[in-house]
Amino acid sequence: DLAGDAKRGETIFRERCASCHVFRGIGTTLGPDLAAASANGPNRLLVSILDPNREVSPNYAAWTAETKDAETITG
């Protein structure tokens, strides 16, 4: 029931999501395009934002590795 703020949402998307996801031409196509998530309605979109790993296709699974130099890499 709360009103949204598109400018603030775009800023947050650019800061936290655009390095892996594309939405309306903004971002990188490393992970799934988020247009599909928004097409399913506001309730499903909210679930996708709050619990993004609930429905992750296996080809988008993240792995974390630690190098011999103790560097952690996630991808």
JSON list of C-alpha atoms in Angstrom, two decimals:
[
{"chain": "A", "resi": 1, "resn": "ASP", "atom": "CA", "xyz": [0.00, 0.00, 0.00]},
{"chain": "A", "resi": 2, "resn": "LEU", "atom": "CA", "xyz": [3.01, 2.32, 0.19]},
{"chain": "A", "resi": 3, "resn": "ALA", "atom": "CA", "xyz": [3.77, 4.72, -2.62]},
{"chain": "A", "resi": 4, "resn": "GLY", "atom": "CA", "xyz": [6.94, 3.99, -4.55]},
{"chain": "A", "resi": 5, "resn": "ASP", "atom": "CA", "xyz": [9.72, 6.38, -5.47]},
{"chain": "A", "resi": 6, "resn": "ALA", "atom": "CA", "xyz": [10.99, 5.47, -8.95]},
{"chain": "A", "resi": 7, "resn": "LYS", "atom": "CA", "xyz": [14.08, 7.71, -8.74]},
{"chain": "A", "resi": 8, "resn": "ARG", "atom": "CA", "xyz": [15.14, 6.20, -5.43]},
{"chain": "A", "resi": 9, "resn": "GLY", "atom": "CA", "xyz": [14.44, 2.70, -6.74]},
{"chain": "A", "resi": 10, "resn": "GLU", "atom": "CA", "xyz": [16.59, 3.33, -9.82]},
{"chain": "A", "resi": 11, "resn": "THR", "atom": "CA", "xyz": [19.44, 4.54, -7.64]},
{"chain": "A", "resi": 12, "resn": "ILE", "atom": "CA", "xyz": [19.25, 1.42, -5.46]},
{"chain": "A", "resi": 13, "resn": "PHE", "atom": "CA", "xyz": [19.03, -0.81, -8.55]},
{"chain": "A", "resi": 14, "resn": "ARG", "atom": "CA", "xyz": [22.13, 0.82, -10.06]},
{"chain": "A", "resi": 15, "resn": "GLU", "atom": "CA", "xyz": [24.04, 0.43, -6.76]},
{"chain": "A", "resi": 16, "resn": "ARG", "atom": "CA", "xyz": [23.01, -3.12, -5.83]},
{"chain": "A", "resi": 17, "resn": "CYS", "atom": "CA", "xyz": [21.60, -4.98, -8.83]},
{"chain": "A", "resi": 18, "resn": "ALA", "atom": "CA", "xyz": [22.84, -3.60, -12.14]},
{"chain": "A", "resi": 19, "resn": "SER", "atom": "CA", "xyz": [26.26, -5.26, -11.88]},
{"chain": "A", "resi": 20, "resn": "CYS", "atom": "CA", "xyz": [24.52, -8.59, -12.57]},
{"chain": "A", "resi": 21, "resn": "HIS", "atom": "CA", "xyz": [21.02, -7.82, -13.86]},
{"chain": "A", "resi": 22, "resn": "VAL", "atom": "CA", "xyz": [19.39, -5.80, -16.65]},
{"chain": "A", "resi": 23, "resn": "PHE", "atom": "CA", "xyz": [16.15, -3.92, -16.30]},
{"chain": "A", "resi": 24, "resn": "ARG", "atom": "CA", "xyz": [14.82, -1.58, -18.97]},
{"chain": "A", "resi": 25, "resn": "GLY", "atom": "CA", "xyz": [18.20, -1.33, -20.66]},
{"chain": "A", "resi": 26, "resn": "ILE", "atom": "CA", "xyz": [20.17, -0.53, -17.51]},
{"chain": "A", "resi": 27, "resn": "GLY", "atom": "CA", "xyz": [22.71, -2.99, -16.16]},
{"chain": "A", "resi": 28, "resn": "THR", "atom": "CA", "xyz": [24.65, -6.09, -17.20]},
{"chain": "A", "resi": 29, "resn": "THR", "atom": "CA", "xyz": [23.31, -9.37, -18.56]},
{"chain": "A", "resi": 30, "resn": "LEU", "atom": "CA", "xyz": [25.28, -11.61, -16.23]},
{"chain": "A", "resi": 31, "resn": "GLY", "atom": "CA", "xyz": [22.21, -12.84, -14.35]},
{"chain": "A", "resi": 32, "resn": "PRO", "atom": "CA", "xyz": [18.57, -13.05, -15.42]},
{"chain": "A", "resi": 33, "resn": "ASP", "atom": "CA", "xyz": [16.84, -10.04, -16.97]},
{"chain": "A", "resi": 34, "resn": "LEU", "atom": "CA", "xyz": [14.57, -8.63, -14.28]},
{"chain": "A", "resi": 35, "resn": "ALA", "atom": "CA", "xyz": [11.78, -7.65, -16.68]},
{"chain": "A", "resi": 36, "resn": "ALA", "atom": "CA", "xyz": [10.30, -11.13, -16.17]},
{"chain": "A", "resi": 37, "resn": "ALA", "atom": "CA", "xyz": [10.19, -10.64, -12.40]},
{"chain": "A", "resi": 38, "resn": "SER", "atom": "CA", "xyz": [8.31, -7.36, -12.72]},
{"chain": "A", "resi": 39, "resn": "ALA", "atom": "CA", "xyz": [5.84, -8.82, -15.23]},
{"chain": "A", "resi": 40, "resn": "ASN", "atom": "CA", "xyz": [4.42, -11.18, -12.58]},
{"chain": "A", "resi": 41, "resn": "GLY", "atom": "CA", "xyz": [2.85, -8.42, -10.50]},
{"chain": "A", "resi": 42, "resn": "PRO", "atom": "CA", "xyz": [3.87, -6.44, -7.43]},
{"chain": "A", "resi": 43, "resn": "ASN", "atom": "CA", "xyz": [3.48, -9.25, -4.87]},
{"chain": "A", "resi": 44, "resn": "ARG", "atom": "CA", "xyz": [5.73, -11.66, -6.75]},
{"chain": "A", "resi": 45, "resn": "LEU", "atom": "CA", "xyz": [8.22, -8.85, -7.42]},
{"chain": "A", "resi": 46, "resn": "LEU", "atom": "CA", "xyz": [8.39, -8.10, -3.70]},
{"chain": "A", "resi": 47, "resn": "VAL", "atom": "CA", "xyz": [9.10, -11.77, -2.94]},
{"chain": "A", "resi": 48, "resn": "SER", "atom": "CA", "xyz": [11.84, -11.77, -5.60]},
{"chain": "A", "resi": 49, "resn": "ILE", "atom": "CA", "xyz": [13.44, -8.71, -3.99]},
{"chain": "A", "resi": 50, "resn": "LEU", "atom": "CA", "xyz": [13.19, -9.94, -0.40]},
{"chain": "A", "resi": 51, "resn": "ASP", "atom": "CA", "xyz": [14.11, -13.57, -1.15]},
{"chain": "A", "resi": 52, "resn": "PRO", "atom": "CA", "xyz": [16.04, -13.50, -4.43]},
{"chain": "A", "resi": 53, "resn": "ASN", "atom": "CA", "xyz": [17.33, -17.06, -4.12]},
{"chain": "A", "resi": 54, "resn": "ARG", "atom": "CA", "xyz": [13.90, -18.65, -3.76]},
{"chain": "A", "resi": 55, "resn": "GLU", "atom": "CA", "xyz": [13.59, -19.41, -7.48]},
{"chain": "A", "resi": 56, "resn": "VAL", "atom": "CA", "xyz": [17.09, -19.44, -8.93]},
{"chain": "A", "resi": 57, "resn": "SER", "atom": "CA", "xyz": [17.66, -21.56, -12.00]},
{"chain": "A", "resi": 58, "resn": "PRO", "atom": "CA", "xyz": [20.63, -23.95, -11.50]},
{"chain": "A", "resi": 59, "resn": "ASN", "atom": "CA", "xyz": [22.56, -22.26, -14.31]},
{"chain": "A", "resi": 60, "resn": "TYR", "atom": "CA", "xyz": [22.64, -19.07, -12.16]},
{"chain": "A", "resi": 61, "resn": "ALA", "atom": "CA", "xyz": [23.92, -20.72, -8.98]},
{"chain": "A", "resi": 62, "resn": "ALA", "atom": "CA", "xyz": [26.71, -18.84, -7.24]},
{"chain": "A", "resi": 63, "resn": "TRP", "atom": "CA", "xyz": [29.90, -20.55, -6.15]},
{"chain": "A", "resi": 64, "resn": "THR", "atom": "CA", "xyz": [32.48, -19.28, -3.70]},
{"chain": "A", "resi": 65, "resn": "ALA", "atom": "CA", "xyz": [36.11, -20.34, -3.90]},
{"chain": "A", "resi": 66, "resn": "GLU", "atom": "CA", "xyz": [39.10, -19.53, -1.73]},
{"chain": "A", "resi": 67, "resn": "THR", "atom": "CA", "xyz": [42.49, -19.32, -3.41]},
{"chain": "A", "resi": 68, "resn": "LYS", "atom": "CA", "xyz": [45.74, -20.59, -1.91]},
{"chain": "A", "resi": 69, "resn": "ASP", "atom": "CA", "xyz": [46.45, -16.95, -1.02]},
{"chain": "A", "resi": 70, "resn": "ALA", "atom": "CA", "xyz": [43.21, -16.84, 1.06]},
{"chain": "A", "resi": 71, "resn": "GLU", "atom": "CA", "xyz": [41.42, -14.64, -1.47]},
{"chain": "A", "resi": 72, "resn": "THR", "atom": "CA", "xyz": [37.68, -15.30, -1.70]},
{"chain": "A", "resi": 73, "resn": "ILE", "atom": "CA", "xyz": [36.07, -15.21, -5.13]},
{"chain": "A", "resi": 74, "resn": "THR", "atom": "CA", "xyz": [32.34, -15.53, -5.79]},
{"chain": "A", "resi": 75, "resn": "GLY", "atom": "CA", "xyz": [30.87, -16.05, -9.22]}
]
